[in-house]
CSV table of C-alpha atoms in Angstrom, one decimal:
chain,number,residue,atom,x,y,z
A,1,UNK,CA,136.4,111.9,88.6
A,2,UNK,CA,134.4,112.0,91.8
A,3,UNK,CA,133.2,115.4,91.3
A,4,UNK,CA,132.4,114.7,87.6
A,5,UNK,CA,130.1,111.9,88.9
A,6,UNK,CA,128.8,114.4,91.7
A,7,UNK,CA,127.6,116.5,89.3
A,8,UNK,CA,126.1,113.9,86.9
A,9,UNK,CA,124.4,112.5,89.9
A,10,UNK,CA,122.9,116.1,90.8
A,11,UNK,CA,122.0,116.7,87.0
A,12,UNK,CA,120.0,112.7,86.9
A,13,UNK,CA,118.2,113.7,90.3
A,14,UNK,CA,117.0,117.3,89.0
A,15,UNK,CA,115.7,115.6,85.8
A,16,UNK,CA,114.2,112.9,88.0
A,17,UNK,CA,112.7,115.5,89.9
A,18,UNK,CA,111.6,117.2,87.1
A,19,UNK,CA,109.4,114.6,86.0
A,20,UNK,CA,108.5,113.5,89.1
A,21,UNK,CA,106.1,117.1,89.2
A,22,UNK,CA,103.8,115.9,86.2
A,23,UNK,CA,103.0,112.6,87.9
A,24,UNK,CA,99.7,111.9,89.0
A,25,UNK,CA,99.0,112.7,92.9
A,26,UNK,CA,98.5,109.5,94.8
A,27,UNK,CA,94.9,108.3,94.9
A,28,UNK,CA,93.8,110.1,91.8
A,29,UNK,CA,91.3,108.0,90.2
A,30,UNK,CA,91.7,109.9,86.6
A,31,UNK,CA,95.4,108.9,86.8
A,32,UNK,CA,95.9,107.1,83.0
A,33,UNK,CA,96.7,104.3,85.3
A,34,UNK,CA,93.3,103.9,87.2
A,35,UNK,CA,91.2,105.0,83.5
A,36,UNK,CA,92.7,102.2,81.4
A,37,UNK,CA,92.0,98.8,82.4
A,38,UNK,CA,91.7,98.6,86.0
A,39,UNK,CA,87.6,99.5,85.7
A,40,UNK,CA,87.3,96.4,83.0
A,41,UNK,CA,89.0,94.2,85.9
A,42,UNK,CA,86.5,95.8,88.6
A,43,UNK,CA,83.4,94.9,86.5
A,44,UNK,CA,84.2,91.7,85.1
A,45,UNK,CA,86.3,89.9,87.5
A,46,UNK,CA,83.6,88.5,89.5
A,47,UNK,CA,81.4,87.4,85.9
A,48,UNK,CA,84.5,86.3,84.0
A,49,UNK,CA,86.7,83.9,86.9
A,50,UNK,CA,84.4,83.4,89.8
A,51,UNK,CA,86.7,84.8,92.1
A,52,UNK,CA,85.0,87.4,95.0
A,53,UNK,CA,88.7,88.4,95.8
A,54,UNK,CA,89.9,91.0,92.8
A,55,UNK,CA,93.2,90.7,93.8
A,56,UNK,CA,93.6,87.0,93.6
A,57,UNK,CA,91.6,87.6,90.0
A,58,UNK,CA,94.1,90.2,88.9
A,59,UNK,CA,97.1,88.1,90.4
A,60,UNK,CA,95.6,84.7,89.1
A,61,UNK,CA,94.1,85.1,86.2
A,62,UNK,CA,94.5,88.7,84.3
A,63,UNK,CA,98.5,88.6,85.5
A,64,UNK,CA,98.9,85.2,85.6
A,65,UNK,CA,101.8,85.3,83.6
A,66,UNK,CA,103.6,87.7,85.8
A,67,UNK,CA,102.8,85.3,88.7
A,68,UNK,CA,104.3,82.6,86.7
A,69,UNK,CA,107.6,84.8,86.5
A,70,UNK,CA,107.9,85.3,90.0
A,71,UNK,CA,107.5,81.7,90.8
A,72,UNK,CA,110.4,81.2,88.4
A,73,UNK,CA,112.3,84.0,89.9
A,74,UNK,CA,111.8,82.5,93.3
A,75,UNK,CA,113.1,78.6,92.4
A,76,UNK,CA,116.2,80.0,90.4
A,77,UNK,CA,117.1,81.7,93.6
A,78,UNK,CA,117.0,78.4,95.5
A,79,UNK,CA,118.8,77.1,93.5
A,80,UNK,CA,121.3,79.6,92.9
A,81,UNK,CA,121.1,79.2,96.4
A,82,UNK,CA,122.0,75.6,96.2
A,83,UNK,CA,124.7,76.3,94.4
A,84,UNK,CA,126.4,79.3,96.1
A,85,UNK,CA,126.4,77.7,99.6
A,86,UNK,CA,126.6,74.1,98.5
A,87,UNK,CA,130.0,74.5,96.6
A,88,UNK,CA,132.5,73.3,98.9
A,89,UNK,CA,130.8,70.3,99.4
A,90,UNK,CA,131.1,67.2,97.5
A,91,UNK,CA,128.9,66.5,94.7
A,92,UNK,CA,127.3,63.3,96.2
A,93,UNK,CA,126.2,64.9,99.1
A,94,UNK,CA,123.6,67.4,96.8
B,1,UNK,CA,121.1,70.7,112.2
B,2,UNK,CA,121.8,67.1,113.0
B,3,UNK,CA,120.4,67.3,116.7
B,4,UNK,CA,117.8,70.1,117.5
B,5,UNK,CA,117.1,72.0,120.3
B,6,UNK,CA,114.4,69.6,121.6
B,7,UNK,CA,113.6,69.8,125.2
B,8,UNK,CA,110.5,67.4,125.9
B,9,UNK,CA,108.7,70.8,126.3
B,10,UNK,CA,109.6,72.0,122.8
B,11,UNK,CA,108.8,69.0,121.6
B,12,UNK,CA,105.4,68.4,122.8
B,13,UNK,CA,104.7,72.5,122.1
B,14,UNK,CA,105.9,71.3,118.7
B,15,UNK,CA,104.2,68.5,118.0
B,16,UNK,CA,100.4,70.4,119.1
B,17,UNK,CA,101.4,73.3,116.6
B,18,UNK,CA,102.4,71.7,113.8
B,19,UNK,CA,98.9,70.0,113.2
B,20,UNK,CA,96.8,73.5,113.3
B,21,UNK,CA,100.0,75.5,110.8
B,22,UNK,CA,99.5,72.7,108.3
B,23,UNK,CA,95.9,73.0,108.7
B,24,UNK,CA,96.4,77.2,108.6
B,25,UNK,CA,98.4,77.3,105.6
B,26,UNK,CA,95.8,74.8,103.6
B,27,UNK,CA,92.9,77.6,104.9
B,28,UNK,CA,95.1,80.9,103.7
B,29,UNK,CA,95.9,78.6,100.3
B,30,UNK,CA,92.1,77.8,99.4
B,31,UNK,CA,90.9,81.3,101.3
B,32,UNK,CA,92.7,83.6,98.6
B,33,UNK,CA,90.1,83.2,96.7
B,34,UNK,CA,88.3,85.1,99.0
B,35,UNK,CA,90.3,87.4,101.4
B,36,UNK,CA,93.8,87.5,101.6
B,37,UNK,CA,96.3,85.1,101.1
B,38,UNK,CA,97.4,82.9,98.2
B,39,UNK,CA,99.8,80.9,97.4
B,40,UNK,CA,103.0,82.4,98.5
B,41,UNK,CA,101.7,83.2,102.1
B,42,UNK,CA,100.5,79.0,102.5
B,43,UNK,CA,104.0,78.2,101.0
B,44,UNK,CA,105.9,80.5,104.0
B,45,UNK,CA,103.1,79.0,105.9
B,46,UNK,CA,104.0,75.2,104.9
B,47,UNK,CA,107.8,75.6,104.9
B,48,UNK,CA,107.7,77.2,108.6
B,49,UNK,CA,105.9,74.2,109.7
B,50,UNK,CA,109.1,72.0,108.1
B,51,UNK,CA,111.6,74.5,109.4
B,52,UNK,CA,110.2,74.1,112.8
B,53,UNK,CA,110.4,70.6,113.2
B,54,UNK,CA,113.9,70.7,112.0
B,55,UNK,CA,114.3,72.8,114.9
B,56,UNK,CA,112.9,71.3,117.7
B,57,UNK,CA,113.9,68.0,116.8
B,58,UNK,CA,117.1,67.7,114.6
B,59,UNK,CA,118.0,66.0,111.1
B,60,UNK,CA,115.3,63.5,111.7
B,61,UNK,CA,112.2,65.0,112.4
B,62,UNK,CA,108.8,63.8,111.3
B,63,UNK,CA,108.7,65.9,108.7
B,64,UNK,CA,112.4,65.9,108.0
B,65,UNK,CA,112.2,67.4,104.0
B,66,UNK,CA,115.7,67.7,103.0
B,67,UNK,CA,117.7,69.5,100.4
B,68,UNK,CA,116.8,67.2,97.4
B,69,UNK,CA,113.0,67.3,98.6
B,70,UNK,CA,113.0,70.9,98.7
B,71,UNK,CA,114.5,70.7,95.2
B,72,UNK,CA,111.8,68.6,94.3
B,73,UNK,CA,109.0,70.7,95.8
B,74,UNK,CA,110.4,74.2,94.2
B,75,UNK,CA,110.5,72.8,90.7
B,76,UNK,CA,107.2,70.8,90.7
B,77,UNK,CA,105.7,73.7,91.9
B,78,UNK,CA,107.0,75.8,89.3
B,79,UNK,CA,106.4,73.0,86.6
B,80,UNK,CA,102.8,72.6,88.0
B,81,UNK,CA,102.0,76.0,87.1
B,82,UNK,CA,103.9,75.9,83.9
B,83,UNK,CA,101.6,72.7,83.2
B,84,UNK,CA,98.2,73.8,84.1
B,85,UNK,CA,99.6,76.9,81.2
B,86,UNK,CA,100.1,74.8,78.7
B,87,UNK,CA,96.8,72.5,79.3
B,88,UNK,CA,95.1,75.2,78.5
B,89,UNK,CA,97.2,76.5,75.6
B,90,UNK,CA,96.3,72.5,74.9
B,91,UNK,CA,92.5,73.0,74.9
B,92,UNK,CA,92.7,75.8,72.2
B,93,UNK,CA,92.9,78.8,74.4
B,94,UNK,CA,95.8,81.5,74.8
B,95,UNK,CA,98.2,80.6,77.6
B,96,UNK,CA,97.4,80.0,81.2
B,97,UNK,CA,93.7,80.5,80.0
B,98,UNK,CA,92.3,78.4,82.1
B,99,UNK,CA,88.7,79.5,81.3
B,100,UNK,CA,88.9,76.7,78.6
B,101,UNK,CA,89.7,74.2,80.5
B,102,UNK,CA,87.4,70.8,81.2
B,103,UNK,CA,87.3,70.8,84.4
B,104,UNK,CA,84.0,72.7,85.5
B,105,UNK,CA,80.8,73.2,83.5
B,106,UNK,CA,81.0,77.1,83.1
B,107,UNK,CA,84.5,79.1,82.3
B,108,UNK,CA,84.3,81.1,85.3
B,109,UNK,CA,84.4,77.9,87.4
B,110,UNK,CA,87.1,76.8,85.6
B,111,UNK,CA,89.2,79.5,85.7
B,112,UNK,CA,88.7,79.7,89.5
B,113,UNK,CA,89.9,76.0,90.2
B,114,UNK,CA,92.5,77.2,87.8
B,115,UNK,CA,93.4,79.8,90.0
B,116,UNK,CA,93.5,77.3,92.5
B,117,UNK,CA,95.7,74.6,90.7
B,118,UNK,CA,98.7,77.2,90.1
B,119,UNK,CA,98.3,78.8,93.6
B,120,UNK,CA,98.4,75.4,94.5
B,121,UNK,CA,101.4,75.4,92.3
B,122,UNK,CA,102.9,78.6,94.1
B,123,UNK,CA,102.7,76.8,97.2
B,124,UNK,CA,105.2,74.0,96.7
B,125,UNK,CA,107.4,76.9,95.1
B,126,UNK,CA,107.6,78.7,97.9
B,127,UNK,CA,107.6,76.0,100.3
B,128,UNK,CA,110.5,74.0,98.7
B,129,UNK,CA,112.8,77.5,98.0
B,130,UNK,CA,112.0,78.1,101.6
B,131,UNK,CA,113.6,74.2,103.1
B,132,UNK,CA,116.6,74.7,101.0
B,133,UNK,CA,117.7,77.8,102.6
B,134,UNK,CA,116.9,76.2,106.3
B,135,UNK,CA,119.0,73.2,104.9
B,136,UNK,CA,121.8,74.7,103.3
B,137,UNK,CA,122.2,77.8,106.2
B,138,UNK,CA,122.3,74.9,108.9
B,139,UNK,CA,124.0,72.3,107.6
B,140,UNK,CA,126.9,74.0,107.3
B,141,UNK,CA,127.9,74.4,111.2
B,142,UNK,CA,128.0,71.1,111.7
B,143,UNK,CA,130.7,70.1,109.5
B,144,UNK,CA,133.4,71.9,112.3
């Protein structure tokens, strides 16, 4: 069983591998990455949300909703938190 | 943490800080709008000035924000941002669009206090999630 997962392992990393070659090289600006909307947010952000910073526009504004999910993420996890390390303690004291 | 580690040095240390982080993490909140920072870096900012006083100076420090207040703060935060989302969704625009908003006279504006008002938002997220885990990791000790 261990070497049957050995060799599926070896067989996930060679295709991983595999497509790692046709990526993009870092810092290539005609990645499909860099071409598709990122020169919209470079021209507009200023115009459209009076924001000098593009990364607080991006963040903010264009992504705003992924923001909102990581705020979300963040306050379920304190209180997962709460209830985790709070459990052996009475109720009342919550 | 009922009684902190206050010596009358810490405590005076503490009590010069603590005005200039507040005053820091309001700068790095309304600053992301032009360098870095943001929200989540003024809510670290916010909660270390909490977690410091409950430090220095035990479970009743001036700015002793317990468990249920860090509640509180972590899900107004999040409901703030949620909120200013659907005002705009409200106004007739798509959600958290907050160019439609009437709160400036051009959209730009607007969507830059918006900006503001859910980093703003952020804050108290990350400020509250940030006392609950000082609370809850130290409160434990001191039930031996």
């Amino acid at each position: 069983m261990r070497k049957a997962s050995a060799v599926v392992l070896v067989v996930i990393a060679l295709l991983f591998i595999y497509a790692a070659l046709d990526l993009p090289p870092t810092g290539d600006h005609e990645a499909p990455a860099a071409v598709h909307v990122s020169p919209r947010y470079i021209e507009s952000a200023y115009k459209e949300t009076a924001t000098q910073n593009m990364v607080c526009a991006v963040l903010a504004d264009y992504r705003s909703f992924d923001t909102l999910g990581e705020v979300i993420v963040i306050v379920i996890a304190g209180i997962a938190i709460v209830y985790i390390v709070g459990v052996s303690r009475p109720a009342d004291e919550i | 943490m009922r009684k902190g580690f206050g010596s009358i040095i810490l405590d005076v240390g503490f009590r010069h800080l603590t005005p200039f982080l507040i005053l820091y993490a309001v700068y790095v909140l309304v600053h992301g709008h032009y360098g870095p920072g943001g929200g989540f870096q003024a809510g670290a900012l916010l909660g270390l000035a909490v977690v410091l006083g409950r430090v220095v100076q035990g479970q009743d420090a001036e700015l002793g924000i317990g468990l249920s207040g860090g509640l509180v703060l972590a899900c107004t935060g999040a409901l703030i941002f949620l909120a200013i989302g659907l005002a705009s969704l409200l106004w007739g625009g798509n959600f958290l669009d907050y160019g439609v908003l009437p709160i400036a006279s051009a959209p730009a504006e607007a969507r830059a206090l918006g900006i503001l008002g859910i980093e703003a938002g952020v804050t108290m997220g990350v400020m509250g999630v940030i006392i609950i885990m000082f609370d809850l990791l130290t409160r434990r000790g001191e039930r031996e």
